Coordinates of C-alpha atoms and ligand atoms in Angstrom, one line a residue:
M1 CA 133.5 75.8 81.4
A2 CA 131.6 78.3 79.2
G3 CA 131.6 81.9 80.3
K4 CA 128.6 83.5 82.0
T5 CA 126.3 86.3 81.0
I6 CA 125.7 89.3 83.3
F7 CA 122.2 87.9 83.8
D8 CA 123.6 84.5 85.0
K9 CA 126.0 86.2 87.4
L10 CA 123.3 88.4 88.9
W11 CA 120.8 85.6 89.1
D12 CA 123.3 83.2 90.8
R13 CA 124.1 85.9 93.4
H14 CA 120.5 86.3 94.4
V15 CA 119.3 82.7 94.7
V16 CA 118.2 82.0 98.3
A17 CA 116.6 78.6 97.7
G18 CA 115.6 76.3 95.0
N19 CA 117.4 74.4 92.2
A20 CA 118.1 75.4 88.6
G21 CA 115.2 74.5 86.3
E22 CA 112.6 75.0 89.1
P23 CA 111.2 78.1 90.7
Q24 CA 113.9 79.7 92.8
L25 CA 113.6 82.1 95.6
L26 CA 115.5 85.4 94.8
Y27 CA 116.6 88.0 97.2
I28 CA 115.3 91.5 96.2
D29 CA 117.6 94.4 96.7
L30 CA 115.1 97.2 95.9
H31 CA 111.3 97.3 95.8
V32 CA 109.7 100.3 94.2
I33 CA 106.0 100.9 94.9
H34 CA 103.3 103.2 93.5
E35 CA 99.7 103.9 94.2
V36 CA 98.1 101.6 91.7
T37 CA 99.5 98.1 92.4
S38 CA 100.2 98.3 96.2
P39 CA 96.9 98.9 98.0
Q40 CA 95.7 95.3 98.2
A41 CA 99.3 94.2 99.0
F42 CA 99.4 96.4 102.1
Q43 CA 95.9 95.3 103.0
G44 CA 97.1 91.7 102.8
L45 CA 99.8 92.5 105.3
R46 CA 97.4 94.2 107.6
D47 CA 94.9 91.3 107.4
T48 CA 97.6 88.8 108.5
G49 CA 99.3 91.1 111.0
R50 CA 102.6 91.2 109.1
K51 CA 105.1 94.1 108.8
V52 CA 107.2 95.2 105.9
R53 CA 110.4 93.2 106.3
R54 CA 112.8 95.8 104.9
P55 CA 111.2 99.3 104.7
D56 CA 114.7 100.6 104.0
L57 CA 114.8 98.6 100.8
T58 CA 111.4 99.8 99.7
Y59 CA 110.8 103.2 98.0
G60 CA 107.6 104.8 97.0
T61 CA 106.2 107.4 94.7
I62 CA 102.9 108.6 93.2
D63 CA 102.7 108.8 89.5
H64 CA 99.9 107.1 87.5
N65 CA 96.9 108.9 89.1
V66 CA 98.4 112.4 89.7
P67 CA 96.9 115.3 87.7
T68 CA 99.7 117.2 86.0
K69 CA 98.0 120.6 85.9
D70 CA 97.6 120.8 89.7
I71 CA 98.9 117.8 91.5
Y72 CA 96.6 118.6 94.5
D73 CA 93.5 119.0 92.5
I74 CA 92.2 115.5 92.1
H75 CA 88.6 115.2 90.9
D76 CA 88.6 111.6 90.1
L77 CA 87.5 109.7 93.3
I78 CA 89.2 106.5 92.4
S79 CA 92.5 108.4 91.8
K80 CA 92.1 110.3 95.0
N81 CA 91.3 107.2 97.0
Q82 CA 94.4 105.4 95.6
I83 CA 96.7 108.3 96.4
D84 CA 95.3 108.8 99.9
T85 CA 95.5 105.1 100.6
F86 CA 99.1 105.0 99.4
T87 CA 100.0 108.0 101.6
R88 CA 98.4 106.3 104.6
N89 CA 100.1 102.9 103.8
V90 CA 103.7 104.3 103.4
K91 CA 103.3 106.3 106.7
E92 CA 101.9 103.3 108.6
F93 CA 104.6 100.9 107.4
G94 CA 107.5 103.3 107.7
I95 CA 108.4 103.5 104.0
T96 CA 110.2 106.4 102.4
A97 CA 108.1 107.8 99.6
Q98 CA 107.9 110.8 97.4
L99 CA 104.4 112.1 97.9
H100 CA 102.6 115.2 96.8
G101 CA 104.9 117.9 95.7
A102 CA 108.0 116.2 97.2
S103 CA 111.3 117.1 95.6
G104 CA 111.9 113.5 94.4
Q105 CA 108.4 112.7 93.2
G106 CA 108.0 111.3 89.7
I107 CA 107.4 108.3 87.6
C108 CA 108.4 105.1 89.5
H109 CA 110.9 104.1 86.7
M110 CA 112.7 107.3 87.1
V111 CA 112.8 108.1 90.8
A112 CA 114.9 105.1 91.9
A113 CA 117.7 105.9 89.5
E114 CA 117.6 109.6 90.3
S115 CA 118.0 108.9 94.0
G116 CA 121.0 106.6 93.4
R117 CA 119.1 103.5 94.6
T118 CA 119.3 101.9 91.2
Q119 CA 122.8 100.4 90.9
P120 CA 124.6 97.6 89.0
G121 CA 124.2 94.2 90.5
K122 CA 120.9 94.7 92.2
T123 CA 117.6 92.9 91.8
I124 CA 114.9 95.5 91.5
V125 CA 111.1 94.9 91.3
C126 CA 108.0 97.0 91.1
G127 CA 104.4 96.4 90.5
D128 CA 104.7 97.8 87.0
S129 CA 105.6 96.3 83.7
H130 CA 108.2 98.9 82.7
T131 CA 110.5 98.1 85.6
A132 CA 113.2 96.7 83.3
T133 CA 114.1 100.4 82.7
N134 CA 116.5 99.9 85.7
G135 CA 118.2 97.1 83.8
A136 CA 120.1 99.8 81.9
F137 CA 122.4 99.9 85.0
G138 CA 123.3 96.2 84.9
A139 CA 120.5 95.1 87.2
I140 CA 117.9 92.4 87.1
A141 CA 114.8 94.5 87.1
F142 CA 111.2 93.4 86.3
G143 CA 107.6 94.1 86.9
I144 CA 105.5 92.0 89.3
G145 CA 101.8 91.6 90.2
T146 CA 100.1 92.8 93.3
S147 CA 100.3 89.5 95.2
E148 CA 104.0 89.4 94.4
V149 CA 104.2 93.0 95.8
E150 CA 102.7 91.6 99.0
H151 CA 105.2 88.7 99.0
V152 CA 108.2 91.1 98.6
L153 CA 106.9 93.5 101.2
A154 CA 106.6 90.7 103.7
T155 CA 109.8 88.7 102.9
Q156 CA 112.1 90.8 100.6
T157 CA 112.2 87.7 98.4
L158 CA 110.3 86.4 95.4
W159 CA 109.9 83.0 93.6
Q160 CA 110.8 83.1 90.0
V161 CA 111.6 80.7 87.2
K162 CA 114.8 81.7 85.5
P163 CA 114.1 82.9 81.9
K164 CA 116.3 82.0 79.0
R165 CA 119.1 84.3 77.8
M166 CA 118.9 86.4 74.7
K167 CA 121.5 88.8 73.3
V168 CA 120.3 91.7 71.1
E169 CA 123.3 93.3 69.4
F170 CA 122.8 96.8 68.0
T171 CA 125.7 97.3 65.5
G172 CA 126.8 100.4 63.7
H173 CA 126.5 104.1 64.6
R174 CA 123.3 106.1 64.4
Q175 CA 122.7 109.0 62.1
N176 CA 122.1 112.4 63.6
G177 CA 118.3 112.6 64.4
V178 CA 118.0 108.8 65.2
Y179 CA 117.7 108.0 68.9
S180 CA 117.5 105.0 71.2
K181 CA 113.7 105.1 70.9
D182 CA 114.1 104.4 67.2
M183 CA 116.5 101.5 68.0
I184 CA 114.0 99.8 70.3
L185 CA 111.0 100.5 68.0
A186 CA 113.1 99.1 65.1
L187 CA 113.9 95.9 67.1
I188 CA 110.2 95.4 67.9
A189 CA 109.1 96.1 64.4
K190 CA 111.6 93.7 63.0
Y191 CA 111.1 90.7 65.3
G192 CA 107.6 91.3 66.8
V193 CA 106.0 92.1 70.1
D194 CA 106.4 88.5 71.3
A195 CA 110.0 87.8 70.3
G196 CA 111.3 88.4 73.8
V197 CA 108.7 86.2 75.6
G198 CA 110.5 83.9 78.1
Y199 CA 113.9 85.6 77.8
A200 CA 116.0 88.0 79.8
V201 CA 117.3 90.3 77.0
E202 CA 120.9 91.7 77.2
Y203 CA 121.3 94.6 74.8
T204 CA 124.9 95.0 73.6
G205 CA 126.9 96.4 70.7
E206 CA 128.7 99.6 69.8
A207 CA 125.3 101.4 69.3
V208 CA 124.5 100.7 72.9
S209 CA 127.9 101.7 74.2
D210 CA 127.4 105.0 72.3
L211 CA 124.3 105.9 74.3
S212 CA 124.0 107.9 77.5
M213 CA 122.5 106.3 80.6
E214 CA 119.2 108.1 79.9
E215 CA 119.1 106.9 76.4
R216 CA 119.9 103.3 77.5
M217 CA 117.0 103.5 79.9
T218 CA 114.6 104.1 77.0
I219 CA 115.7 100.8 75.4
C220 CA 115.4 98.7 78.6
N221 CA 112.1 100.4 79.4
M222 CA 110.5 99.0 76.3
S223 CA 111.7 95.4 76.8
I224 CA 108.2 94.5 77.8
E225 CA 106.9 95.8 74.5
F226 CA 109.3 93.3 72.9
G227 CA 107.7 90.6 75.1
A228 CA 110.5 90.3 77.7
K229 CA 110.0 91.0 81.4
I230 CA 113.8 91.7 81.8
G231 CA 116.1 93.8 79.7
L232 CA 119.6 94.7 80.9
M233 CA 122.9 96.1 79.8
N234 CA 126.5 95.7 80.9
P235 CA 127.6 98.5 83.2
D236 CA 130.5 100.7 82.1
E237 CA 132.1 104.1 83.1
K238 CA 128.9 105.9 82.0
T239 CA 126.9 103.8 84.5
F240 CA 129.4 104.5 87.3
D241 CA 129.4 108.2 86.6
Y242 CA 125.6 108.3 86.7
V243 CA 125.5 106.7 90.1
K244 CA 128.4 108.8 91.5
G245 CA 127.3 111.7 93.8
R246 CA 123.7 110.7 94.1
P247 CA 122.3 110.7 97.6
Q248 CA 121.8 106.9 97.8
A249 CA 125.1 105.9 96.0
P250 CA 127.2 103.4 97.9
K251 CA 129.2 104.9 100.7
D252 CA 132.4 103.2 99.5
L253 CA 132.0 103.8 95.8
P254 CA 135.5 102.6 94.6
A255 CA 134.8 99.2 96.3
A256 CA 131.3 99.0 94.7
I257 CA 132.7 99.9 91.3
A258 CA 135.4 97.2 91.6
D259 CA 132.6 94.7 92.3
W260 CA 130.4 96.1 89.5
K261 CA 133.2 95.7 87.0
T262 CA 133.1 91.9 87.5
L263 CA 129.3 91.9 86.8
V264 CA 129.6 92.0 83.0
S265 CA 129.1 89.2 80.4
D266 CA 132.1 87.1 79.7
K267 CA 133.5 87.1 76.2
D268 CA 132.6 83.4 75.8
A269 CA 129.2 83.7 77.5
V270 CA 126.5 81.4 76.1
Y271 CA 123.1 82.7 75.0
D272 CA 119.9 80.8 74.0
K273 CA 119.2 83.2 71.2
V274 CA 121.1 86.1 69.5
L275 CA 119.4 88.8 67.4
R276 CA 121.1 91.7 65.5
V277 CA 119.9 95.1 64.4
D278 CA 122.3 97.3 62.3
V279 CA 121.4 100.9 63.1
S280 CA 123.7 102.6 60.5
D281 CA 121.0 103.3 58.0
L282 CA 118.1 103.4 60.4
A283 CA 115.6 106.3 59.9
P284 CA 113.4 107.7 62.7
M285 CA 110.5 105.3 63.5
V286 CA 106.8 106.1 63.7
T287 CA 104.1 103.5 64.6
W288 CA 101.1 103.3 62.4
G289 CA 99.1 100.6 64.2
T290 CA 97.9 99.5 67.6
N291 CA 100.8 97.5 69.0
P292 CA 104.4 98.7 69.3
G293 CA 105.6 96.3 66.6
M294 CA 103.4 98.1 64.0
G295 CA 106.1 100.7 63.2
M296 CA 107.9 101.9 60.1
E297 CA 110.9 103.9 59.3
F298 CA 110.0 107.4 58.3
G299 CA 109.5 107.7 54.6
L300 CA 108.5 104.1 54.0
E301 CA 104.9 103.1 53.1
F302 CA 102.7 101.4 55.7
P303 CA 102.6 97.7 55.0
E304 CA 100.0 95.5 53.3
I305 CA 97.3 93.8 55.4
H306 CA 98.6 90.4 56.4
S307 CA 96.2 89.5 59.2
L308 CA 92.9 90.3 60.9
N309 CA 95.0 92.3 63.5
D310 CA 96.4 94.5 60.7
E311 CA 92.9 95.1 59.3
R312 CA 91.5 96.0 62.7
A313 CA 94.5 98.3 63.4
Y314 CA 94.1 100.2 60.2
R315 CA 90.4 100.6 60.8
Y316 CA 91.0 101.9 64.4
M317 CA 93.7 104.2 63.3
D318 CA 91.8 105.4 60.1
L319 CA 94.9 104.7 58.0
K320 CA 95.6 102.6 54.9
P321 CA 98.4 100.5 53.6
G322 CA 100.7 102.5 51.3
Q323 CA 100.3 105.7 53.2
T324 CA 103.3 107.3 54.9
A325 CA 103.8 108.9 58.4
E326 CA 103.8 112.3 56.8
E327 CA 100.2 111.8 55.8
I328 CA 99.0 111.2 59.3
D329 CA 96.5 114.0 60.3
L330 CA 98.0 114.8 63.7
G331 CA 96.1 116.8 66.3
Y332 CA 98.1 116.2 69.5
V333 CA 101.7 115.9 70.7
F334 CA 102.6 114.3 74.0
I335 CA 106.2 114.5 75.2
G336 CA 106.4 112.6 78.5
S337 CA 106.3 109.1 80.1
C338 CA 108.9 106.8 81.8
T339 CA 110.2 106.0 78.3
N340 CA 111.1 109.5 77.2
A341 CA 110.7 112.3 79.8
R342 CA 114.2 112.6 81.2
L343 CA 116.2 115.7 81.0
S344 CA 118.1 114.7 77.8
D345 CA 114.8 114.0 76.1
L346 CA 113.5 117.4 76.9
V347 CA 116.8 119.1 75.9
E348 CA 116.7 117.2 72.6
A349 CA 113.0 118.1 71.9
A350 CA 113.6 121.7 72.8
K351 CA 116.2 122.0 70.0
F352 CA 113.4 121.5 67.5
V353 CA 111.1 124.0 69.2
A354 CA 113.3 126.9 70.2
G355 CA 112.1 130.1 68.6
K356 CA 109.3 128.4 66.7
Q357 CA 105.5 128.1 67.1
V358 CA 103.3 125.0 67.5
A359 CA 101.2 124.5 64.4
S360 CA 97.6 125.7 64.6
N361 CA 96.2 122.1 64.3
I362 CA 98.2 120.8 67.2
T363 CA 97.7 120.7 71.0
A364 CA 101.1 120.0 72.6
I365 CA 102.0 119.2 76.2
V366 CA 105.4 118.5 77.8
V367 CA 105.3 116.5 81.0
P368 CA 108.7 116.0 82.7
G369 CA 108.9 112.5 84.2
S370 CA 109.9 113.7 87.6
R371 CA 110.3 116.7 89.8
P372 CA 114.1 116.6 89.6
V373 CA 113.8 116.7 85.8
K374 CA 111.3 119.5 85.9
T375 CA 113.6 121.5 88.2
A376 CA 116.7 120.9 86.1
A377 CA 114.8 121.7 82.9
E378 CA 113.6 125.0 84.3
A379 CA 117.1 125.9 85.4
L380 CA 118.1 125.5 81.7
G381 CA 115.1 127.7 80.7
L382 CA 113.4 124.8 78.8
D383 CA 110.0 125.6 80.3
K384 CA 110.2 129.0 78.5
V385 CA 111.3 127.4 75.2
F386 CA 108.3 125.2 75.3
T387 CA 105.7 127.6 76.6
E388 CA 106.8 130.4 74.3
A389 CA 106.3 128.0 71.4
G390 CA 102.8 127.2 72.6
F391 CA 103.3 123.9 74.5
E392 CA 101.8 123.4 77.9
W393 CA 104.4 122.7 80.6
R394 CA 103.1 120.4 83.3
D395 CA 103.9 118.8 86.7
P396 CA 105.5 115.3 86.8
G397 CA 103.5 112.1 86.4
C398 CA 102.6 109.3 83.9
S399 CA 100.1 111.7 82.3
A400 CA 98.8 110.9 78.8
C401 CA 100.9 107.7 78.5
L402 CA 97.8 106.0 79.8
G403 CA 94.3 107.2 80.6
M404 CA 94.5 106.9 84.4
N405 CA 94.5 110.6 85.1
P406 CA 92.9 113.7 83.5
D407 CA 95.5 113.9 80.6
Q408 CA 93.7 112.1 77.8
I409 CA 93.8 112.4 74.1
P410 CA 90.4 113.2 72.6
E411 CA 88.5 110.6 70.6
Q412 CA 89.8 109.9 67.1
V413 CA 92.6 112.4 67.4
H414 CA 96.0 111.3 66.2
C415 CA 98.8 111.9 68.8
A416 CA 102.5 111.9 68.2
S417 CA 103.6 110.4 71.5
T418 CA 106.9 109.6 73.2
S419 CA 105.4 107.0 75.4
N420 CA 105.6 103.2 75.0
R421 CA 102.2 101.7 74.1
N422 CA 99.9 102.4 71.2
F423 CA 97.1 100.0 72.2
E424 CA 93.5 100.9 71.4
G425 CA 92.2 103.3 74.0
R426 CA 95.5 103.5 75.8
Q427 CA 95.7 107.3 75.7
G428 CA 91.9 107.8 76.0
H429 CA 88.8 106.3 74.5
N430 CA 89.3 105.9 70.7
A431 CA 92.5 108.0 70.8
R432 CA 95.1 107.2 68.1
T433 CA 98.7 106.9 69.3
H434 CA 101.8 107.1 67.1
L435 CA 104.9 106.2 69.1
C436 CA 108.1 108.1 68.2
S437 CA 111.2 109.8 69.7
P438 CA 111.0 113.2 71.5
A439 CA 112.7 114.9 68.6
M440 CA 110.1 113.5 66.1
A441 CA 107.3 114.5 68.4
A442 CA 108.7 118.0 68.9
A443 CA 109.3 118.6 65.2
A444 CA 105.8 117.3 64.5
A445 CA 104.3 119.8 66.9
I446 CA 106.0 122.7 65.0
H447 CA 105.3 121.4 61.4
G448 CA 101.8 120.1 62.2
K449 CA 102.7 116.7 60.8
F450 CA 105.5 114.1 61.1
V451 CA 108.7 115.2 59.4
D452 CA 112.2 113.6 59.1
V453 CA 114.3 115.1 61.9
R454 CA 117.6 113.7 60.5
G455 CA 120.0 116.6 60.0
M456 CA 117.4 119.2 61.3
A457 CA 119.0 120.1 64.7
Ligands
IPM501 C1 99.4 100.5 86.1 C2 100.4 99.5 85.7 C3 100.0 98.2 86.3 C4 100.7 99.4 84.2 C5 101.8 98.4 83.9 O1 102.3 97.7 84.8 O2 102.2 98.3 82.8 C6 101.1 100.7 83.6 O3 102.2 101.3 84.2 C7 101.3 100.7 82.2 O4 102.3 101.2 81.6 O5 100.4 100.1 81.5

């Protein structure tokens, strides 16, 4: 019999009912909730007189709507209503949540891992498309819709059709100044934003083993930009070390680790599709267009127009084929989001900023993804490094990744952004987003334009 992938092993462990090839009922080990996609779900429970089946397996945070200048100072009435409603709901249904100013508050895709709830072998869902971030630990993690949030709240299970299996092998070793963000942007640029549709993607290869857990999360996070709901990696010693010592780590860690070690893909595992990206010569990536696949290695010219989409993207971005990233007239730099606002991202960005000044044409903000990251960064003095250089240092939240809170990029301004989506209007009406790594964003803030960070720090 052929070997099994990690995905097969985890899937099989969680099937409660249903046959292969049909929708199957999966047990959910962890349900993360936030203020945007849960209100109707709770109302649905209330309307039918149901309770949350496993409040102990449900974990909440506020992130999308929170202002990052003063988390209590919410002017937008819809945002305020969502946060107030969420606060009421978690209290009424007995769910642990990181609310205003709480020490664990932050972006939903960061807080579960930070608390130790994200562990190898789990099924993890959240009403948010970047939930695959947790897959970096060797978990099946995916985003769900609000009616599914209600289903999970009520039953701790979910109907799903098993996706196909894809292996993405990152071979070679990265050059200095090239990061996991560049790896995932390169994958999406090479194969397209729909290449992962219908697949659970397993990321493997020496270039993945090289990465820290935080860097791995960046890759799994952007699985959805590759078209896949699920992206995951085989757990290893780095994974176990990350979980160890966290408040919600398993009580009997050695026993858990012994089990987790079995939850890796067999050598002879079978995949429906295999893709490869060699990262040895990869340069830092910058997107020029309006989807995450419209990206180029730094130094290369933006491509010819091949479709109406390309034409529209160039018009929206006010750029032309043949230009290079260096020629982009940047006005804003955003370092933040569930993709790249972890401690190591801020440490790396700070290397390019220390002792320097933000260029006069740039407004630059750093938004730690969570309160634990903010606290840890301040203990390292990173807040001073950034503010002395002219960056603003904010409170945790989704911030300018998406225009759901006051942090918006002004119209027509080009923004070097460490976030995950460069869609039209994503960061604000008519704002122009260029996705890149924290190092590229930080160096761009100092130089006033994109520069090649290879060999710089
Ligand atoms: C608000 C939420 C539903 C949305 C998502 O699920 O993707 C957001 O997090 C995003 O990144 O666009």
